[in-house]
């Protein structure tokens, strides 16, 4: 084993200013990497940086220690300018064991900072990671990267040797040594983490003391160890003034529903069956009963959606959520809501498929399922949030549209948005558009399928309303009266009417915002969680003087009314997606434009570098 | 007052006619469903519930056309899912009186899972399961209650599936009210409907029903006058389990843990099995019995009290609101860790 650095005092340290940095903490599932990353994120938010995060963890709850598939990581990018993505290549990698090094080293930039916990590189762990020899002994590692071999385990134990904790408990705090050290390297404030420790371990003073000491020990080690010749500062970013909080996509969806419950003055009935990565929405909503959110952990996905439909029939806001496999099970239920013309919100937190696929990895390959994945003609409204914080607005909008048009609304989030977080400017909720619910109570002239002339919505009648007793169902019905009808012309009319009702939602869509020139060589069109990657790549191309613009669709059905016009203002159209080319097919079919796809389906966000390359390639030049 | 009783109001005086919808009834002539529809419409005025607060929910199948013929609120949904839809509706609107109408295929095959869970949750609603031991709407395939070896279009040399017993199934799921009645016994149907509708929690009623087209007289053992006298065991709370013709009364007794049929006059009165609706274990034994070796129990097998699902959910909500006030999204958004950028 190589030389291990020891602290020394009085070393002079230089501080270098950076625009941005990309850091990844990687270790065993049990090493607390998610917590370390989250705390580092909070510290960076306090420092006033813009940031984006990418948690990445195995689906196994307690994956065997030391194995490659048991590696858990947390990546974030923070900067003094707008940060759109968690970053492609790493400036700094913290590897707590050999498996973490093996899995993640390839993402570290040449010359990047590599910090390893040396005691974890023992025979057993090296074997598990498939290393024949210790990679730390290979001199090329230190030639390629700025390698720092730190005895984190030993230094952690030394810092808390007098505390009455057992070895395992002491061992468990070493992630805070890593956090303290990296916090020093990037000049992060420790206060938020110290606050967190105090609150989290209020009932266990020894654990609180241990974590505090180890965090400070890691920080002091950076300050004093001779190996760290310099450290970095990332100035606060220019951000819209206001009050901010960190927001993940799943929490934002849940809170958007709470906002909708409050504004509509209706209870939300949320039917869900646990599934990764959607379950956190259920957990979050279950905490907020005061908003009249009633969660039903249903017996299966079908019961989850049908319970929501039953609630909507009763005049509440019926919501269900799942991921792709669960949405497949719900499709018959969604069809029922289409023909019964009831409001329903369906959240799909997309994950890599098909079938079980890779449950904890992201993908956006359920667009066709959302648009067409039901028997017969069953159009629904489809929305997609662009960022974790945008999930709040999209959930609220989904409820508003579902109730106004008496139609199911599908929301396509994904694993990246669900678990990723961003600094989120807290909105003034009074500026949200009202959700005006008007239940029909007037008996005169009532028919269950009498339609509003502007929206084509049928009346929403709460059972319990005297004189309006009526029956609805899945069988085709005569328009207006709602009576069962097998009349061929009526069926054709109803198919068209249900489609037209969804099309009319286009009148709700604001003008499309264009990032870049209104006309030019290339338009990049994206949707969903790729917003950050696309925007970063497009702005890089714009900085390089390219005639490139981008638009990001939040409405996928109906599409924005101005989209056809915008597409024709550019010579070429590029559509990056984490699927094999779904939106690109829709655009080609709808608008007869020669749009080109850029597709990677790796279970990871699209690297903006690769989108940048694709832009240049399509423009016929090299970067 | 429990949350589910909130908003109750007095009902006007209704007649059967008030519950007849304007739709033509489209079951086959001679179908047992007509008698059930008539019994339900006739029972409704006695429930004392305003018509607008009554909802009929069904899945798919002949029985599931039922809501169209009731002049109440109704929702004819998708195959097997009525219990789940009804659960969502109850959670949203606990003041409504909900009836789920289903059949042996809808309720025990495609919807078996939902049936299990609505019963264990004890959602406050009434389930009418029409059991005709056959698939009618799809034209005559065997059902999950068809006898082993049943010859149908889909099983030309006999089915290989053992049947499920709806009563045993319901009791196994933890049902708090389980009863059986027969479509050809209107007064008894009325009585069972009223009992089930008044039950707090899930009231499960199996109605032996005749499909005269695909499985005619499947229940002849209890339709035929002579056979009925021999086999029908009327369950009455607090009364001994006696059945058979007056000149040859038989008693159902317990021998160890096994039910046994004996001549009533051969056993002392003290050994008779007295029916107790609150004894769920006894109900489980009764549920399995059937002709020809045993009598056919008809009536309320069990009626016990247990927490009601939506009551608990609403109590949690009311507790949260009374302790901390109604939710305020503006406050929630600014709670916890926030930071200001100026």
Tab-separated table of C-alpha atoms in Angstrom, chain A residues 235-446:
chain	number	residue	atom	x	y	z
A	235	UNK	CA	-18.693	32.350	-6.176
A	236	UNK	CA	-22.455	32.711	-5.673
A	237	UNK	CA	-24.442	32.490	-8.881
A	238	UNK	CA	-26.543	35.321	-10.292
A	239	UNK	CA	-29.989	34.059	-9.518
A	240	UNK	CA	-33.413	35.645	-9.445
A	241	UNK	CA	-33.761	37.238	-6.011
A	242	UNK	CA	-36.170	35.569	-3.629
A	243	UNK	CA	-36.607	32.782	-1.161
A	244	UNK	CA	-35.275	29.415	-2.286
A	245	UNK	CA	-35.463	25.827	-1.157
A	246	UNK	CA	-34.074	22.581	-2.502
A	247	UNK	CA	-36.727	20.708	-4.419
A	248	UNK	CA	-36.873	17.190	-5.806
A	249	UNK	CA	-39.273	16.260	-8.576
A	250	UNK	CA	-41.313	13.796	-6.550
A	251	UNK	CA	-41.823	16.205	-3.676
A	252	UNK	CA	-42.713	18.945	-6.148
A	253	UNK	CA	-45.379	16.731	-7.731
A	254	UNK	CA	-46.826	15.980	-4.289
A	255	UNK	CA	-46.830	19.623	-3.265
A	256	UNK	CA	-48.356	20.653	-6.577
A	257	UNK	CA	-51.241	18.317	-5.784
A	258	UNK	CA	-51.556	19.846	-2.306
A	259	UNK	CA	-51.712	23.301	-3.855
A	260	UNK	CA	-54.421	22.068	-6.225
A	261	UNK	CA	-56.391	20.558	-3.334
A	262	UNK	CA	-56.282	23.843	-1.472
A	263	UNK	CA	-57.176	26.022	-4.439
A	264	UNK	CA	-59.960	23.761	-5.711
A	265	UNK	CA	-61.287	23.214	-2.179
A	266	UNK	CA	-61.682	19.541	-3.026
A	267	UNK	CA	-60.207	16.470	-1.388
A	268	UNK	CA	-57.552	14.593	-3.324
A	269	UNK	CA	-57.897	10.819	-3.342
A	270	UNK	CA	-54.530	9.355	-4.244
A	271	UNK	CA	-54.497	5.681	-5.176
A	272	UNK	CA	-51.071	4.117	-5.471
A	273	UNK	CA	-49.257	0.833	-5.343
A	274	UNK	CA	-45.623	1.063	-4.230
A	275	UNK	CA	-43.199	1.149	-7.163
A	276	UNK	CA	-39.780	2.694	-7.748
A	277	UNK	CA	-39.310	5.589	-8.431
A	278	UNK	CA	-42.883	6.804	-7.709
A	279	UNK	CA	-43.370	5.654	-4.106
A	280	UNK	CA	-41.926	8.807	-2.571
A	281	UNK	CA	-44.955	10.752	-3.822
A	282	UNK	CA	-47.199	8.452	-1.779
A	283	UNK	CA	-44.932	8.818	1.257
A	284	UNK	CA	-44.956	12.591	0.939
A	285	UNK	CA	-48.716	12.919	0.457
A	286	UNK	CA	-49.401	10.638	3.418
A	287	UNK	CA	-47.723	13.273	5.617
A	288	UNK	CA	-50.153	16.013	4.626
A	289	UNK	CA	-53.591	14.860	5.710
A	290	UNK	CA	-54.424	18.437	6.721
A	291	UNK	CA	-54.790	19.262	3.025
A	292	UNK	CA	-57.581	16.681	2.785
A	293	UNK	CA	-55.374	14.330	0.801
A	294	UNK	CA	-56.599	10.774	1.301
A	295	UNK	CA	-54.035	8.190	0.299
A	296	UNK	CA	-55.058	4.657	-0.515
A	297	UNK	CA	-52.243	2.132	-0.736
A	298	UNK	CA	-54.174	-0.082	-3.105
A	299	UNK	CA	-53.881	-3.837	-3.593
A	300	UNK	CA	-52.536	-3.381	-7.103
A	301	UNK	CA	-52.027	-0.817	-9.845
A	302	UNK	CA	-55.480	-1.438	-11.267
A	303	UNK	CA	-57.164	-0.811	-7.930
A	304	UNK	CA	-55.042	2.321	-7.535
A	305	UNK	CA	-56.319	3.872	-10.763
A	306	UNK	CA	-59.898	2.655	-10.373
A	307	UNK	CA	-60.124	3.934	-6.792
A	308	UNK	CA	-59.012	7.317	-8.144
A	309	UNK	CA	-61.713	7.105	-10.832
A	310	UNK	CA	-64.315	6.217	-8.179
A	311	UNK	CA	-63.235	9.288	-6.224
A	312	UNK	CA	-63.523	11.488	-9.312
A	313	UNK	CA	-67.011	10.126	-9.933
A	314	UNK	CA	-67.743	11.250	-6.370
A	315	UNK	CA	-66.525	14.793	-7.051
A	316	UNK	CA	-63.019	14.578	-5.568
A	317	UNK	CA	-59.722	14.905	-7.400
A	318	UNK	CA	-58.712	11.368	-8.310
A	319	UNK	CA	-54.974	10.916	-8.748
A	320	UNK	CA	-52.832	7.848	-9.275
A	321	UNK	CA	-49.137	7.411	-9.931
A	322	UNK	CA	-46.746	4.699	-10.951
A	323	UNK	CA	-43.886	3.932	-13.259
A	324	UNK	CA	-44.084	2.343	-16.720
A	325	UNK	CA	-44.987	-1.243	-15.742
A	326	UNK	CA	-47.719	0.007	-13.428
A	327	UNK	CA	-49.041	2.434	-16.019
A	328	UNK	CA	-49.377	-0.527	-18.391
A	329	UNK	CA	-51.655	-2.187	-15.831
A	330	UNK	CA	-53.690	0.983	-15.433
A	331	UNK	CA	-54.381	1.440	-19.115
A	332	UNK	CA	-57.849	-0.133	-19.115
A	333	UNK	CA	-58.804	2.089	-16.192
A	334	UNK	CA	-57.538	5.180	-17.994
A	335	UNK	CA	-59.708	4.177	-20.954
A	336	UNK	CA	-62.707	4.053	-18.629
A	337	UNK	CA	-61.978	7.603	-17.461
A	338	UNK	CA	-61.691	8.663	-21.123
A	339	UNK	CA	-65.147	7.365	-22.010
A	340	UNK	CA	-66.796	8.184	-18.681
A	341	UNK	CA	-65.311	11.663	-19.204
A	342	UNK	CA	-64.158	12.060	-15.648
A	343	UNK	CA	-61.177	14.050	-14.410
A	344	UNK	CA	-58.189	11.871	-13.565
A	345	UNK	CA	-54.523	12.663	-13.031
A	346	UNK	CA	-51.999	9.908	-13.760
A	347	UNK	CA	-48.361	10.481	-12.861
A	348	UNK	CA	-45.811	8.277	-14.609
A	349	UNK	CA	-42.335	8.452	-13.111
A	350	UNK	CA	-40.597	6.808	-16.029
A	351	UNK	CA	-37.794	4.345	-15.509
A	352	UNK	CA	-35.641	2.168	-17.737
A	353	UNK	CA	-37.578	-0.741	-19.245
A	354	UNK	CA	-39.047	-2.801	-20.811
A	355	UNK	CA	-40.665	-4.941	-18.134
A	356	UNK	CA	-38.850	-4.488	-14.827
A	357	UNK	CA	-35.867	-3.034	-16.675
A	358	UNK	CA	-33.659	-0.973	-14.378
A	359	UNK	CA	-36.011	0.390	-11.730
A	360	UNK	CA	-33.681	2.997	-10.246
A	361	UNK	CA	-32.431	4.288	-13.608
A	362	UNK	CA	-34.048	7.022	-15.654
A	363	UNK	CA	-35.530	6.888	-19.165
A	364	UNK	CA	-38.127	8.751	-21.215
A	365	UNK	CA	-39.391	5.892	-23.331
A	366	UNK	CA	-43.057	5.952	-22.225
A	367	UNK	CA	-44.141	8.800	-24.485
A	368	UNK	CA	-45.777	6.496	-27.027
A	369	UNK	CA	-47.402	4.581	-24.168
A	370	UNK	CA	-48.828	7.848	-22.853
A	371	UNK	CA	-50.068	8.960	-26.256
A	372	UNK	CA	-51.332	5.665	-27.642
A	373	UNK	CA	-50.978	2.901	-25.052
A	374	UNK	CA	-54.654	2.042	-24.663
A	375	UNK	CA	-57.136	-0.003	-26.629
A	376	UNK	CA	-59.089	1.819	-29.321
A	377	UNK	CA	-59.135	5.607	-29.636
A	378	UNK	CA	-58.514	6.879	-26.136
A	379	UNK	CA	-56.800	10.270	-26.305
A	380	UNK	CA	-55.644	11.913	-23.090
A	381	UNK	CA	-53.827	15.116	-22.258
A	382	UNK	CA	-50.084	14.554	-21.781
A	383	UNK	CA	-47.814	16.950	-19.887
A	384	UNK	CA	-44.139	16.699	-18.979
A	385	UNK	CA	-42.156	18.722	-16.431
A	386	UNK	CA	-38.754	20.055	-17.501
A	387	UNK	CA	-36.998	20.292	-14.134
A	388	UNK	CA	-37.539	18.998	-10.582
A	389	UNK	CA	-39.112	22.311	-9.532
A	390	UNK	CA	-41.307	22.423	-12.636
A	391	UNK	CA	-43.014	19.274	-11.350
A	392	UNK	CA	-44.902	21.509	-8.895
A	393	UNK	CA	-46.479	23.580	-11.647
A	394	UNK	CA	-47.149	20.582	-13.880
A	395	UNK	CA	-49.010	18.677	-11.141
A	396	UNK	CA	-51.127	21.726	-10.422
A	397	UNK	CA	-51.815	22.280	-14.118
A	398	UNK	CA	-52.731	18.603	-14.553
A	399	UNK	CA	-55.476	18.926	-11.928
A	400	UNK	CA	-56.707	22.193	-13.408
A	401	UNK	CA	-56.976	20.795	-16.938
A	402	UNK	CA	-58.461	17.457	-15.837
A	403	UNK	CA	-61.260	19.195	-13.959
A	404	UNK	CA	-61.910	21.865	-16.579
A	405	UNK	CA	-62.080	19.452	-19.535
A	406	UNK	CA	-63.350	16.332	-17.693
A	407	UNK	CA	-60.493	14.318	-19.094
A	408	UNK	CA	-57.570	12.196	-17.881
A	409	UNK	CA	-54.224	14.002	-17.799
A	410	UNK	CA	-51.012	11.991	-17.891
A	411	UNK	CA	-47.824	13.498	-16.501
A	412	UNK	CA	-44.495	12.112	-17.695
A	413	UNK	CA	-41.838	12.677	-15.082
A	414	UNK	CA	-38.807	10.404	-14.794
A	415	UNK	CA	-36.352	8.927	-12.321
A	416	UNK	CA	-33.867	11.733	-12.879
A	417	UNK	CA	-36.385	14.491	-12.145
A	418	UNK	CA	-37.962	12.484	-9.320
A	419	UNK	CA	-34.816	12.157	-7.236
A	420	UNK	CA	-32.756	15.034	-8.587
A	421	UNK	CA	-32.978	18.371	-6.837
A	422	UNK	CA	-32.435	21.991	-7.720
A	423	UNK	CA	-32.551	25.291	-5.873
A	424	UNK	CA	-36.143	26.305	-6.381
A	425	UNK	CA	-37.502	29.823	-6.208
A	426	UNK	CA	-40.539	29.499	-3.960
A	427	UNK	CA	-43.544	30.819	-5.879
A	428	UNK	CA	-46.246	33.157	-4.663
A	429	UNK	CA	-49.114	30.677	-4.721
A	430	UNK	CA	-51.690	33.416	-5.198
A	431	UNK	CA	-50.312	33.872	-8.716
A	432	UNK	CA	-51.258	30.319	-9.706
A	433	UNK	CA	-54.277	30.211	-12.027
A	434	UNK	CA	-57.496	29.438	-10.147
A	435	UNK	CA	-59.004	25.957	-10.286
A	436	UNK	CA	-62.679	26.724	-10.639
A	437	UNK	CA	-64.888	23.731	-9.997
A	438	UNK	CA	-68.547	24.016	-10.882
A	439	UNK	CA	-70.585	20.977	-10.014
A	440	UNK	CA	-73.879	20.856	-11.839
A	441	UNK	CA	-76.884	21.146	-9.523
A	442	UNK	CA	-79.454	22.638	-11.913
A	443	UNK	CA	-82.092	20.060	-12.835
A	444	UNK	CA	-83.599	21.992	-15.711
A	445	UNK	CA	-82.264	20.701	-19.028
A	446	UNK	CA	-79.807	18.314	-17.419
